[in-house]
PDB file of C-alpha atoms in Angstrom:
ATOM      1  CA  MET A   1       3.909 -23.699  86.869  1.00 41.00           C
ATOM      2  CA  ALA A   2       5.733 -25.712  89.493  1.00 43.00           C
ATOM      3  CA  GLY A   3       4.765 -23.577  92.499  1.00 42.00           C
ATOM      4  CA  HIS A   4       6.744 -20.828  94.232  1.00 50.00           C
ATOM      5  CA  ARG A   5       9.314 -23.162  95.794  1.00 65.00           C
ATOM      6  CA  GLN A   6      12.583 -23.676  93.998  1.00 81.00           C
ATOM      7  CA  PRO A   7      12.033 -26.490  91.467  1.00 93.00           C
ATOM      8  CA  LEU A   8      13.947 -29.738  91.947  1.00 96.00           C
ATOM      9  CA  VAL A   9      14.901 -29.750  88.249  1.00 97.00           C
ATOM     10  CA  ASP A  10      15.420 -26.525  86.270  1.00 97.00           C
ATOM     11  CA  VAL A  11      16.372 -26.851  82.590  1.00 97.00           C
ATOM     12  CA  ARG A  12      17.177 -23.714  80.580  1.00 96.00           C
ATOM     13  CA  HIS A  13      17.805 -23.453  76.827  1.00 96.00           C
ATOM     14  CA  LEU A  14      18.961 -27.073  76.612  1.00 97.00           C
ATOM     15  CA  THR A  15      20.530 -27.886  73.250  1.00 96.00           C
ATOM     16  CA  LYS A  16      22.031 -31.088  71.914  1.00 96.00           C
ATOM     17  CA  HIS A  17      23.443 -31.289  68.386  1.00 93.00           C
ATOM     18  CA  PHE A  18      25.008 -34.476  67.055  1.00 90.00           C
ATOM     19  CA  PRO A  19      27.548 -34.287  64.217  1.00 86.00           C
ATOM     20  CA  SER A  20      26.535 -36.506  61.293  1.00 77.00           C
ATOM     21  CA  GLY A  21      28.281 -37.602  58.127  1.00 67.00           C
ATOM     22  CA  GLY A  22      31.701 -36.344  57.095  1.00 61.00           C
ATOM     23  CA  GLY A  23      34.187 -38.284  55.030  1.00 56.00           C
ATOM     24  CA  LEU A  24      37.479 -39.919  55.918  1.00 57.00           C
ATOM     25  CA  LEU A  25      39.337 -36.767  54.913  1.00 59.00           C
ATOM     26  CA  GLY A  26      37.312 -34.605  57.266  1.00 58.00           C
ATOM     27  CA  GLY A  27      34.816 -33.310  54.726  1.00 55.00           C
ATOM     28  CA  ALA A  28      31.753 -31.238  55.514  1.00 50.00           C
ATOM     29  CA  ARG A  29      29.748 -32.573  58.440  1.00 72.00           C
ATOM     30  CA  HIS A  30      26.031 -32.201  58.973  1.00 82.00           C
ATOM     31  CA  VAL A  31      24.398 -31.527  62.324  1.00 87.00           C
ATOM     32  CA  VAL A  32      21.401 -33.337  63.803  1.00 90.00           C
ATOM     33  CA  HIS A  33      19.389 -30.817  65.848  1.00 89.00           C
ATOM     34  CA  ALA A  34      18.127 -33.383  68.371  1.00 93.00           C
ATOM     35  CA  VAL A  35      17.220 -30.854  71.069  1.00 95.00           C
ATOM     36  CA  ASP A  36      17.092 -27.120  70.328  1.00 93.00           C
ATOM     37  CA  GLY A  37      16.625 -24.657  73.178  1.00 93.00           C
ATOM     38  CA  VAL A  38      14.267 -26.561  75.502  1.00 96.00           C
ATOM     39  CA  SER A  39      13.363 -25.061  78.913  1.00 97.00           C
ATOM     40  CA  PHE A  40      11.189 -26.477  81.703  1.00 97.00           C
ATOM     41  CA  THR A  41      11.079 -27.018  85.454  1.00 97.00           C
ATOM     42  CA  ILE A  42       9.923 -29.975  87.548  1.00 97.00           C
ATOM     43  CA  ALA A  43       8.742 -29.393  91.101  1.00 96.00           C
ATOM     44  CA  GLU A  44       9.558 -31.825  93.861  1.00 95.00           C
ATOM     45  CA  GLY A  45       7.031 -34.661  93.927  1.00 95.00           C
ATOM     46  CA  GLU A  46       5.454 -33.979  90.530  1.00 96.00           C
ATOM     47  CA  THR A  47       5.538 -35.888  87.250  1.00 97.00           C
ATOM     48  CA  LEU A  48       6.302 -34.037  84.044  1.00 97.00           C
ATOM     49  CA  GLY A  49       5.214 -36.066  81.027  1.00 97.00           C
ATOM     50  CA  LEU A  50       7.210 -35.491  77.847  1.00 97.00           C
ATOM     51  CA  VAL A  51       5.460 -36.629  74.665  1.00 95.00           C
ATOM     52  CA  GLY A  52       6.055 -36.531  70.936  1.00 91.00           C
ATOM     53  CA  GLU A  53       6.636 -38.701  67.900  1.00 88.00           C
ATOM     54  CA  SER A  54       9.818 -40.715  67.377  1.00 87.00           C
ATOM     55  CA  GLY A  55      12.634 -38.302  66.605  1.00 87.00           C
ATOM     56  CA  SER A  56      11.095 -35.430  68.588  1.00 91.00           C
ATOM     57  CA  GLY A  57      14.069 -35.327  70.960  1.00 94.00           C
ATOM     58  CA  LYS A  58      12.302 -36.405  74.145  1.00 95.00           C
ATOM     59  CA  THR A  59      14.673 -39.284  75.001  1.00 95.00           C
ATOM     60  CA  THR A  60      17.753 -37.168  74.259  1.00 96.00           C
ATOM     61  CA  THR A  61      16.319 -34.466  76.533  1.00 97.00           C
ATOM     62  CA  GLY A  62      15.918 -36.951  79.386  1.00 96.00           C
ATOM     63  CA  ARG A  63      19.444 -38.291  78.984  1.00 96.00           C
ATOM     64  CA  CYS A  64      20.925 -34.793  78.789  1.00 96.00           C
ATOM     65  CA  VAL A  65      19.196 -33.887  82.059  1.00 96.00           C
ATOM     66  CA  LEU A  66      21.050 -36.786  83.734  1.00 95.00           C
ATOM     67  CA  ARG A  67      24.255 -36.014  81.781  1.00 94.00           C
ATOM     68  CA  LEU A  68      24.223 -39.518  80.300  1.00 94.00           C
ATOM     69  CA  VAL A  69      24.505 -37.498  77.085  1.00 94.00           C
ATOM     70  CA  GLU A  70      26.558 -34.304  77.304  1.00 95.00           C
ATOM     71  CA  PRO A  71      24.508 -31.246  76.231  1.00 96.00           C
ATOM     72  CA  THR A  72      25.876 -28.939  73.547  1.00 95.00           C
ATOM     73  CA  SER A  73      24.740 -25.898  75.535  1.00 95.00           C
ATOM     74  CA  GLY A  74      22.239 -24.742  78.130  1.00 96.00           C
ATOM     75  CA  ALA A  75      21.930 -24.979  81.904  1.00 96.00           C
ATOM     76  CA  ILE A  76      20.631 -27.824  84.093  1.00 97.00           C
ATOM     77  CA  LYS A  77      20.124 -27.340  87.809  1.00 96.00           C
ATOM     78  CA  PHE A  78      19.239 -30.224  90.094  1.00 96.00           C
ATOM     79  CA  ASP A  79      18.312 -29.390  93.680  1.00 93.00           C
ATOM     80  CA  GLY A  80      20.096 -26.049  93.229  1.00 92.00           C
ATOM     81  CA  ALA A  81      23.359 -27.574  91.901  1.00 93.00           C
ATOM     82  CA  ASP A  82      24.526 -26.731  88.378  1.00 95.00           C
ATOM     83  CA  LEU A  83      25.030 -30.195  86.851  1.00 95.00           C
ATOM     84  CA  LEU A  84      27.086 -28.942  83.907  1.00 94.00           C
ATOM     85  CA  GLN A  85      29.708 -27.474  86.273  1.00 94.00           C
ATOM     86  CA  LEU A  86      30.289 -30.717  88.210  1.00 93.00           C
ATOM     87  CA  ASN A  87      33.482 -32.712  87.673  1.00 93.00           C
ATOM     88  CA  ARG A  88      33.408 -36.478  87.294  1.00 90.00           C
ATOM     89  CA  LYS A  89      33.733 -37.193  91.024  1.00 91.00           C
ATOM     90  CA  GLU A  90      31.036 -34.667  91.956  1.00 93.00           C
ATOM     91  CA  LEU A  91      28.721 -35.978  89.237  1.00 92.00           C
ATOM     92  CA  ARG A  92      29.209 -39.554  90.446  1.00 89.00           C
ATOM     93  CA  ALA A  93      28.131 -38.508  93.949  1.00 90.00           C
ATOM     94  CA  MET A  94      25.133 -36.634  92.514  1.00 93.00           C
ATOM     95  CA  ARG A  95      24.032 -39.700  90.520  1.00 90.00           C
ATOM     96  CA  ARG A  96      22.819 -41.305  93.732  1.00 92.00           C
ATOM     97  CA  HIS A  97      19.947 -38.837  93.644  1.00 95.00           C
ATOM     98  CA  MET A  98      19.113 -39.178  89.917  1.00 96.00           C
ATOM     99  CA  GLN A  99      18.301 -42.483  88.232  1.00 95.00           C
ATOM    100  CA  ILE A 100      16.808 -43.793  84.984  1.00 94.00           C
ATOM    101  CA  ILE A 101      14.374 -46.573  84.106  1.00 94.00           C
ATOM    102  CA  PHE A 102      15.101 -47.771  80.585  1.00 89.00           C
ATOM    103  CA  GLN A 103      12.637 -48.608  77.857  1.00 86.00           C
ATOM    104  CA  ASP A 104      13.667 -52.185  77.169  1.00 81.00           C
ATOM    105  CA  PRO A 105      13.681 -54.485  80.214  1.00 75.00           C
ATOM    106  CA  TYR A 106      15.344 -57.190  78.104  1.00 78.00           C
ATOM    107  CA  SER A 107      18.526 -55.381  77.033  1.00 82.00           C
ATOM    108  CA  SER A 108      18.942 -53.216  80.159  1.00 81.00           C
ATOM    109  CA  LEU A 109      19.603 -56.190  82.471  1.00 88.00           C
ATOM    110  CA  ASP A 110      22.885 -58.160  82.399  1.00 90.00           C
ATOM    111  CA  PRO A 111      21.895 -61.757  81.498  1.00 90.00           C
ATOM    112  CA  ARG A 112      24.924 -63.150  83.381  1.00 93.00           C
ATOM    113  CA  MET A 113      23.869 -61.659  86.727  1.00 94.00           C
ATOM    114  CA  THR A 114      21.119 -62.838  89.057  1.00 95.00           C
ATOM    115  CA  ILE A 115      18.404 -60.287  89.659  1.00 94.00           C
ATOM    116  CA  GLY A 116      19.561 -60.009  93.264  1.00 94.00           C
ATOM    117  CA  LYS A 117      23.037 -58.966  92.107  1.00 94.00           C
ATOM    118  CA  ILE A 118      21.539 -56.582  89.514  1.00 94.00           C
ATOM    119  CA  ILE A 119      19.478 -54.748  92.149  1.00 94.00           C
ATOM    120  CA  GLU A 120      22.300 -54.788  94.729  1.00 94.00           C
ATOM    121  CA  GLU A 121      24.994 -53.563  92.301  1.00 93.00           C
ATOM    122  CA  PRO A 122      24.381 -49.782  92.770  1.00 92.00           C
ATOM    123  CA  LEU A 123      24.774 -50.224  96.549  1.00 93.00           C
ATOM    124  CA  ILE A 124      28.116 -51.998  96.036  1.00 93.00           C
ATOM    125  CA  VAL A 125      29.367 -49.420  93.511  1.00 90.00           C
ATOM    126  CA  HIS A 126      28.571 -46.567  95.905  1.00 89.00           C
ATOM    127  CA  ARG A 127      29.886 -48.584  98.911  1.00 89.00           C
ATOM    128  CA  LEU A 128      26.675 -48.305 100.869  1.00 89.00           C
ATOM    129  CA  GLY A 129      26.066 -50.639 103.802  1.00 88.00           C
ATOM    130  CA  ALA A 130      27.559 -53.920 104.968  1.00 91.00           C
ATOM    131  CA  LYS A 131      26.508 -57.134 103.230  1.00 91.00           C
ATOM    132  CA  ALA A 132      23.734 -57.886 105.738  1.00 93.00           C
ATOM    133  CA  GLU A 133      22.327 -54.342 105.345  1.00 94.00           C
ATOM    134  CA  ARG A 134      22.427 -54.633 101.564  1.00 93.00           C
ATOM    135  CA  GLN A 135      20.589 -57.947 101.695  1.00 94.00           C
ATOM    136  CA  GLU A 136      17.905 -56.408 103.893  1.00 94.00           C
ATOM    137  CA  ARG A 137      17.595 -53.471 101.489  1.00 95.00           C
ATOM    138  CA  LEU A 138      17.388 -55.911  98.564  1.00 95.00           C
ATOM    139  CA  ARG A 139      14.507 -57.837 100.118  1.00 95.00           C
ATOM    140  CA  LYS A 140      12.607 -54.603 100.837  1.00 96.00           C
ATOM    141  CA  LEU A 141      13.120 -53.301  97.292  1.00 96.00           C
ATOM    142  CA  MET A 142      11.879 -56.567  95.791  1.00 96.00           C
ATOM    143  CA  ALA A 143       8.804 -56.489  98.010  1.00 96.00           C
ATOM    144  CA  ASP A 144       8.134 -52.837  97.124  1.00 96.00           C
ATOM    145  CA  VAL A 145       8.080 -53.597  93.381  1.00 96.00           C
ATOM    146  CA  GLY A 146       6.006 -56.762  93.789  1.00 95.00           C
ATOM    147  CA  LEU A 147       8.679 -59.436  93.425  1.00 95.00           C
ATOM    148  CA  ASP A 148       9.146 -62.447  95.718  1.00 94.00           C
ATOM    149  CA  ALA A 149      12.487 -62.265  97.555  1.00 91.00           C
ATOM    150  CA  GLY A 150      12.863 -65.983  96.827  1.00 92.00           C
ATOM    151  CA  TYR A 151      13.513 -65.046  93.186  1.00 93.00           C
ATOM    152  CA  MET A 152      16.746 -63.154  93.904  1.00 93.00           C
ATOM    153  CA  ASN A 153      19.006 -65.996  92.716  1.00 95.00           C
ATOM    154  CA  ARG A 154      17.236 -66.373  89.372  1.00 95.00           C
ATOM    155  CA  TYR A 155      18.438 -64.868  86.082  1.00 94.00           C
ATOM    156  CA  PRO A 156      16.645 -62.300  83.889  1.00 92.00           C
ATOM    157  CA  HIS A 157      15.719 -64.820  81.174  1.00 92.00           C
ATOM    158  CA  GLU A 158      13.542 -66.654  83.711  1.00 93.00           C
ATOM    159  CA  PHE A 159      11.202 -63.664  84.025  1.00 92.00           C
ATOM    160  CA  SER A 160       8.479 -62.054  81.937  1.00 91.00           C
ATOM    161  CA  GLY A 161       8.863 -58.551  80.464  1.00 90.00           C
ATOM    162  CA  GLY A 162       6.758 -57.025  83.227  1.00 92.00           C
ATOM    163  CA  GLN A 163       8.787 -58.763  85.943  1.00 93.00           C
ATOM    164  CA  ARG A 164      12.046 -57.620  84.337  1.00 93.00           C
ATOM    165  CA  GLN A 165      10.825 -54.045  84.305  1.00 94.00           C
ATOM    166  CA  ARG A 166      10.060 -54.412  88.030  1.00 95.00           C
ATOM    167  CA  VAL A 167      13.699 -55.477  88.478  1.00 94.00           C
ATOM    168  CA  GLY A 168      14.789 -52.368  86.561  1.00 94.00           C
ATOM    169  CA  ILE A 169      12.605 -50.185  88.780  1.00 96.00           C
ATOM    170  CA  ALA A 170      13.986 -51.806  91.956  1.00 96.00           C
ATOM    171  CA  ARG A 171      17.537 -51.156  90.710  1.00 94.00           C
ATOM    172  CA  ALA A 172      16.661 -47.493  90.036  1.00 95.00           C
ATOM    173  CA  LEU A 173      15.290 -47.198  93.599  1.00 96.00           C
ATOM    174  CA  ALA A 174      18.269 -48.898  95.292  1.00 95.00           C
ATOM    175  CA  LEU A 175      20.098 -45.650  96.104  1.00 94.00           C
ATOM    176  CA  ASN A 176      16.915 -43.915  97.305  1.00 94.00           C
ATOM    177  CA  PRO A 177      16.971 -41.229  94.581  1.00 96.00           C
ATOM    178  CA  LYS A 178      14.913 -38.036  94.532  1.00 96.00           C
ATOM    179  CA  PHE A 179      14.460 -37.921  90.749  1.00 98.00           C
ATOM    180  CA  ILE A 180      13.867 -40.611  88.123  1.00 97.00           C
ATOM    181  CA  VAL A 181      13.772 -40.302  84.349  1.00 97.00           C
ATOM    182  CA  ALA A 182      11.365 -42.986  83.115  1.00 96.00           C
ATOM    183  CA  ASP A 183      12.243 -43.387  79.429  1.00 94.00           C
ATOM    184  CA  GLU A 184       9.303 -45.100  77.685  1.00 92.00           C
ATOM    185  CA  PRO A 185       9.158 -47.539  80.640  1.00 91.00           C
ATOM    186  CA  VAL A 186       6.092 -49.467  79.422  1.00 89.00           C
ATOM    187  CA  SER A 187       6.277 -49.272  75.616  1.00 87.00           C
ATOM    188  CA  ALA A 188       8.027 -52.662  75.299  1.00 80.00           C
ATOM    189  CA  LEU A 189       5.422 -54.396  77.488  1.00 85.00           C
ATOM    190  CA  ASP A 190       2.093 -56.065  76.715  1.00 86.00           C
ATOM    191  CA  VAL A 191      -0.858 -53.708  77.051  1.00 86.00           C
ATOM    192  CA  SER A 192      -2.250 -55.796  79.920  1.00 86.00           C
ATOM    193  CA  ILE A 193       0.974 -55.256  81.898  1.00 91.00           C
ATOM    194  CA  GLN A 194       1.417 -51.548  81.102  1.00 92.00           C
ATOM    195  CA  ALA A 195      -1.276 -50.366  83.532  1.00 91.00           C
ATOM    196  CA  GLN A 196       0.231 -52.481  86.333  1.00 93.00           C
ATOM    197  CA  ILE A 197       3.648 -50.864  85.881  1.00 93.00           C
ATOM    198  CA  VAL A 198       2.213 -47.329  85.648  1.00 94.00           C
ATOM    199  CA  ASN A 199       0.190 -47.920  88.833  1.00 94.00           C
ATOM    200  CA  LEU A 200       3.333 -49.296  90.519  1.00 96.00           C
ATOM    201  CA  LEU A 201       5.288 -46.159  89.554  1.00 96.00           C
ATOM    202  CA  GLN A 202       2.543 -43.977  91.048  1.00 96.00           C
ATOM    203  CA  ASP A 203       2.503 -46.003  94.283  1.00 96.00           C
ATOM    204  CA  LEU A 204       6.295 -45.793  94.557  1.00 97.00           C
ATOM    205  CA  GLN A 205       6.200 -42.055  93.905  1.00 97.00           C
ATOM    206  CA  GLU A 206       3.980 -41.623  96.955  1.00 95.00           C
ATOM    207  CA  GLN A 207       5.951 -44.083  99.085  1.00 95.00           C
ATOM    208  CA  TYR A 208       9.420 -42.712  98.259  1.00 95.00           C
ATOM    209  CA  GLY A 209       8.543 -39.062  97.553  1.00 95.00           C
ATOM    210  CA  LEU A 210       9.831 -39.355  93.986  1.00 97.00           C
ATOM    211  CA  THR A 211       9.887 -36.794  91.195  1.00 97.00           C
ATOM    212  CA  TYR A 212       9.516 -38.136  87.629  1.00 98.00           C
ATOM    213  CA  LEU A 213      10.300 -37.073  84.107  1.00 98.00           C
ATOM    214  CA  PHE A 214       8.049 -39.560  82.286  1.00 97.00           C
ATOM    215  CA  ILE A 215       8.892 -39.893  78.582  1.00 96.00           C
ATOM    216  CA  SER A 216       6.403 -41.570  76.260  1.00 94.00           C
ATOM    217  CA  HIS A 217       4.713 -41.434  72.863  1.00 89.00           C
ATOM    218  CA  ASP A 218       1.523 -42.887  74.386  1.00 87.00           C
ATOM    219  CA  LEU A 219      -0.693 -39.955  75.359  1.00 88.00           C
ATOM    220  CA  SER A 220      -3.279 -42.039  77.215  1.00 87.00           C
ATOM    221  CA  ILE A 221      -0.600 -43.354  79.621  1.00 90.00           C
ATOM    222  CA  VAL A 222       0.901 -39.889  80.057  1.00 93.00           C
ATOM    223  CA  LYS A 223      -2.547 -38.524  80.953  1.00 91.00           C
ATOM    224  CA  HIS A 224      -2.882 -41.142  83.663  1.00 89.00           C
ATOM    225  CA  ILE A 225       0.423 -40.431  85.426  1.00 94.00           C
ATOM    226  CA  SER A 226       1.451 -36.818  84.711  1.00 96.00           C
ATOM    227  CA  THR A 227       0.942 -33.627  86.708  1.00 95.00           C
ATOM    228  CA  ARG A 228       1.965 -31.536  83.678  1.00 97.00           C
ATOM    229  CA  VAL A 229       2.661 -32.424  80.061  1.00 97.00           C
ATOM    230  CA  GLY A 230       5.245 -31.036  77.649  1.00 97.00           C
ATOM    231  CA  VAL A 231       4.783 -31.708  73.926  1.00 97.00           C
ATOM    232  CA  MET A 232       7.935 -31.916  71.778  1.00 96.00           C
ATOM    233  CA  TYR A 233       8.222 -31.655  68.007  1.00 95.00           C
ATOM    234  CA  LEU A 234      11.528 -31.906  66.136  1.00 94.00           C
ATOM    235  CA  GLY A 235      13.683 -30.836  69.088  1.00 94.00           C
ATOM    236  CA  LYS A 236      11.375 -28.055  70.286  1.00 95.00           C
ATOM    237  CA  LEU A 237       8.918 -27.787  73.165  1.00 97.00           C
ATOM    238  CA  VAL A 238       5.709 -26.566  71.484  1.00 96.00           C
ATOM    239  CA  GLU A 239       3.234 -26.764  74.381  1.00 97.00           C
ATOM    240  CA  LEU A 240       3.513 -27.109  78.152  1.00 97.00           C
ATOM    241  CA  ALA A 241       0.529 -27.146  80.527  1.00 97.00           C
ATOM    242  CA  PRO A 242      -1.121 -29.020  83.399  1.00 97.00           C
ATOM    243  CA  SER A 243      -2.215 -32.462  82.256  1.00 95.00           C
ATOM    244  CA  GLU A 244      -5.938 -31.739  82.568  1.00 95.00           C
ATOM    245  CA  THR A 245      -5.560 -28.539  80.514  1.00 95.00           C
ATOM    246  CA  ILE A 246      -3.633 -30.214  77.682  1.00 95.00           C
ATOM    247  CA  TYR A 247      -6.233 -32.945  77.274  1.00 94.00           C
ATOM    248  CA  ARG A 248      -9.235 -30.670  77.654  1.00 94.00           C
ATOM    249  CA  ARG A 249      -8.028 -27.712  75.600  1.00 94.00           C
ATOM    250  CA  PRO A 250      -4.938 -28.343  73.455  1.00 95.00           C
ATOM    251  CA  LEU A 251      -3.898 -25.118  71.691  1.00 95.00           C
ATOM    252  CA  HIS A 252      -0.968 -26.078  69.478  1.00 95.00           C
ATOM    253  CA  PRO A 253      -2.024 -27.716  66.175  1.00 94.00           C
ATOM    254  CA  TYR A 254       0.532 -30.499  66.693  1.00 94.00           C
ATOM    255  CA  THR A 255      -0.882 -31.317  70.142  1.00 94.00           C
ATOM    256  CA  GLN A 256      -4.356 -31.396  68.612  1.00 93.00           C
ATOM    257  CA  VAL A 257      -3.106 -33.874  65.987  1.00 90.00           C
ATOM    258  CA  LEU A 258      -1.557 -36.118  68.655  1.00 90.00           C
ATOM    259  CA  LEU A 259      -4.681 -36.112  70.816  1.00 90.00           C
ATOM    260  CA  SER A 260      -6.964 -36.856  67.871  1.00 84.00           C
ATOM    261  CA  SER A 261      -5.034 -40.101  67.334  1.00 73.00           C
ATOM    262  CA  ILE A 262      -5.832 -41.551  70.779  1.00 68.00           C
ATOM    263  CA  PRO A 263      -8.210 -44.522  70.345  1.00 60.00           C
ATOM    264  CA  VAL A 264     -11.686 -44.091  71.853  1.00 56.00           C
ATOM    265  CA  PRO A 265     -12.938 -47.114  73.877  1.00 54.00           C
ATOM    266  CA  ASP A 266     -16.540 -46.651  72.671  1.00 52.00           C
ATOM    267  CA  PRO A 267     -16.875 -48.117  69.129  1.00 54.00           C
ATOM    268  CA  ASP A 268     -19.935 -45.920  68.464  1.00 52.00           C
ATOM    269  CA  ALA A 269     -18.220 -42.687  69.506  1.00 52.00           C
ATOM    270  CA  LYS A 270     -17.207 -40.428  66.649  1.00 53.00           C
ATOM    271  CA  ARG A 271     -14.003 -38.422  66.766  1.00 53.00           C
ATOM    272  CA  GLU A 272     -12.565 -36.308  64.019  1.00 60.00           C
ATOM    273  CA  ARG A 273      -9.103 -37.630  63.212  1.00 59.00           C
ATOM    274  CA  LEU A 274      -6.687 -34.839  62.298  1.00 64.00           C
ATOM    275  CA  ILE A 275      -4.159 -35.941  59.695  1.00 64.00           C
ATOM    276  CA  PRO A 276      -1.232 -33.533  59.237  1.00 65.00           C
ATOM    277  CA  LYS A 277      -0.262 -32.820  55.656  1.00 67.00           C
ATOM    278  CA  GLY A 278       3.179 -33.235  54.129  1.00 67.00           C
ATOM    279  CA  ASP A 279       6.164 -35.370  55.034  1.00 70.00           C
ATOM    280  CA  ILE A 280       7.799 -35.326  58.445  1.00 75.00           C
ATOM    281  CA  PRO A 281      10.968 -33.190  58.261  1.00 84.00           C
ATOM    282  CA  THR A 282      14.175 -34.514  59.837  1.00 84.00           C
ATOM    283  CA  ALA A 283      16.266 -33.085  62.643  1.00 84.00           C
ATOM    284  CA  LEU A 284      19.157 -33.116  60.167  1.00 85.00           C
ATOM    285  CA  ASN A 285      17.542 -30.309  58.203  1.00 84.00           C
ATOM    286  CA  PRO A 286      14.736 -28.740  60.272  1.00 89.00           C
ATOM    287  CA  PRO A 287      12.458 -26.201  58.559  1.00 90.00           C
ATOM    288  CA  SER A 288      12.895 -22.476  59.145  1.00 91.00           C
ATOM    289  CA  GLY A 289      10.437 -20.634  61.364  1.00 93.00           C
ATOM    290  CA  CYS A 290       7.969 -22.862  63.183  1.00 93.00           C
ATOM    291  CA  ARG A 291       9.134 -26.431  62.678  1.00 92.00           C
ATOM    292  CA  PHE A 292       5.565 -27.680  62.324  1.00 93.00           C
ATOM    293  CA  HIS A 293       4.683 -25.251  59.521  1.00 91.00           C
ATOM    294  CA  THR A 294       5.341 -27.806  56.758  1.00 91.00           C
ATOM    295  CA  ARG A 295       2.499 -29.981  58.124  1.00 90.00           C
ATOM    296  CA  CYS A 296       0.248 -27.437  59.835  1.00 90.00           C
ATOM    297  CA  PRO A 297      -3.307 -26.918  58.485  1.00 88.00           C
ATOM    298  CA  TYR A 298      -3.323 -23.317  59.775  1.00 90.00           C
ATOM    299  CA  VAL A 299       0.079 -22.163  58.472  1.00 89.00           C
ATOM    300  CA  MET A 300       0.495 -18.406  57.869  1.00 92.00           C
ATOM    301  CA  PRO A 301       3.297 -16.666  55.941  1.00 92.00           C
ATOM    302  CA  HIS A 302       5.224 -15.524  59.024  1.00 91.00           C
ATOM    303  CA  CYS A 303       5.151 -19.085  60.464  1.00 92.00           C
ATOM    304  CA  LYS A 304       7.703 -19.986  57.781  1.00 92.00           C
ATOM    305  CA  GLU A 305      10.051 -17.125  58.603  1.00 92.00           C
ATOM    306  CA  LYS A 306      10.337 -16.595  62.353  1.00 93.00           C
ATOM    307  CA  GLU A 307      10.292 -19.185  65.069  1.00 93.00           C
ATOM    308  CA  PRO A 308       7.524 -18.582  67.651  1.00 94.00           C
ATOM    309  CA  ASP A 309       8.550 -18.313  71.306  1.00 94.00           C
ATOM    310  CA  LEU A 310       7.054 -20.542  73.996  1.00 95.00           C
ATOM    311  CA  VAL A 311       4.695 -18.016  75.627  1.00 94.00           C
ATOM    312  CA  GLU A 312       2.332 -18.287  78.605  1.00 94.00           C
ATOM    313  CA  VAL A 313      -1.035 -17.656  76.932  1.00 94.00           C
ATOM    314  CA  GLU A 314      -3.092 -18.347  80.056  1.00 92.00           C
ATOM    315  CA  LYS A 315      -2.195 -19.360  83.592  1.00 93.00           C
ATOM    316  CA  ASP A 316       0.415 -22.166  83.490  1.00 94.00           C
ATOM    317  CA  HIS A 317      -0.342 -22.855  79.802  1.00 96.00           C
ATOM    318  CA  HIS A 318       2.624 -22.210  77.481  1.00 97.00           C
ATOM    319  CA  VAL A 319       2.358 -22.479  73.691  1.00 97.00           C
ATOM    320  CA  ALA A 320       4.759 -21.776  70.814  1.00 96.00           C
ATOM    321  CA  CYS A 321       2.323 -20.884  68.023  1.00 95.00           C
ATOM    322  CA  TYR A 322       1.418 -17.641  66.224  1.00 94.00           C
ATOM    323  CA  LEU A 323      -2.189 -18.816  66.028  1.00 91.00           C
ATOM    324  CA  VAL A 324      -2.590 -18.291  69.787  1.00 87.00           C
ATOM    325  CA  ASN A 325       0.269 -15.849  70.472  1.00 76.00           C
ATOM    326  CA  GLN A 326      -0.986 -12.989  68.308  1.00 65.00           C
TER     327      GLN A 326
END
């Protein structure tokens, strides 16, 4: 777990349902179960990796934690404060301590603003520092993320994807936050650049004392950066354990499937690829019982009827599966 100190982030039974469909006359509406009862903690200074296929709910979870998306129910505590009880003014003040790095460095930057203005903007919005102080902060931030301060008057289109993501990271750091949600921060970048950005995030974590929620579908990157890993499937957290444990001894069948799909660098190495059966269900109509039962090779009758709880099966290793929770 996250140690005996109070965690920086404490999420309990987080749920987010989106209404879907419905006619002009207010007919029956469906509900997308994007996130369904997710709980986890993040200790100060650690990185929790959140992984899963597209549609697993990991991005919605990250945005709910920051209240960029309003949760349907649950509790979110940040540094002891209950985020869901804060009014708009209180939340705005709290946002200084919580930031996000977006997936797409192309669409997340305003093309009409210079990168200097983009990075400086949070300082202006929160009325921090005189102009000279802001300029000094801007130069330091650019240096910290590996950008030449001489570039501050250039526009986003003049930069590569990796450089734009560095701008996005500098902007996220401008207010000196404690906690950053990194939402697929390297998935839009060339493979050769991805490692540079991940290494930069690790260096900045040490330099600034940051805590990360690192969201990705790429398990090899998550292994490299995460202290612990949570695996999501169709809105549910199905496994949560220290990074080394997850990769050495995955217990949930879905985690085993995900790990078997990681490419092996050695062309002569043999690895058994696990292919789940059946079609992927949707969050619009999730299966009863364990949500993975429609694709699981080990499914038992009661898997279809009752949803398994996320249980600690060994020290710090939590799994929601009847196969290991008997």
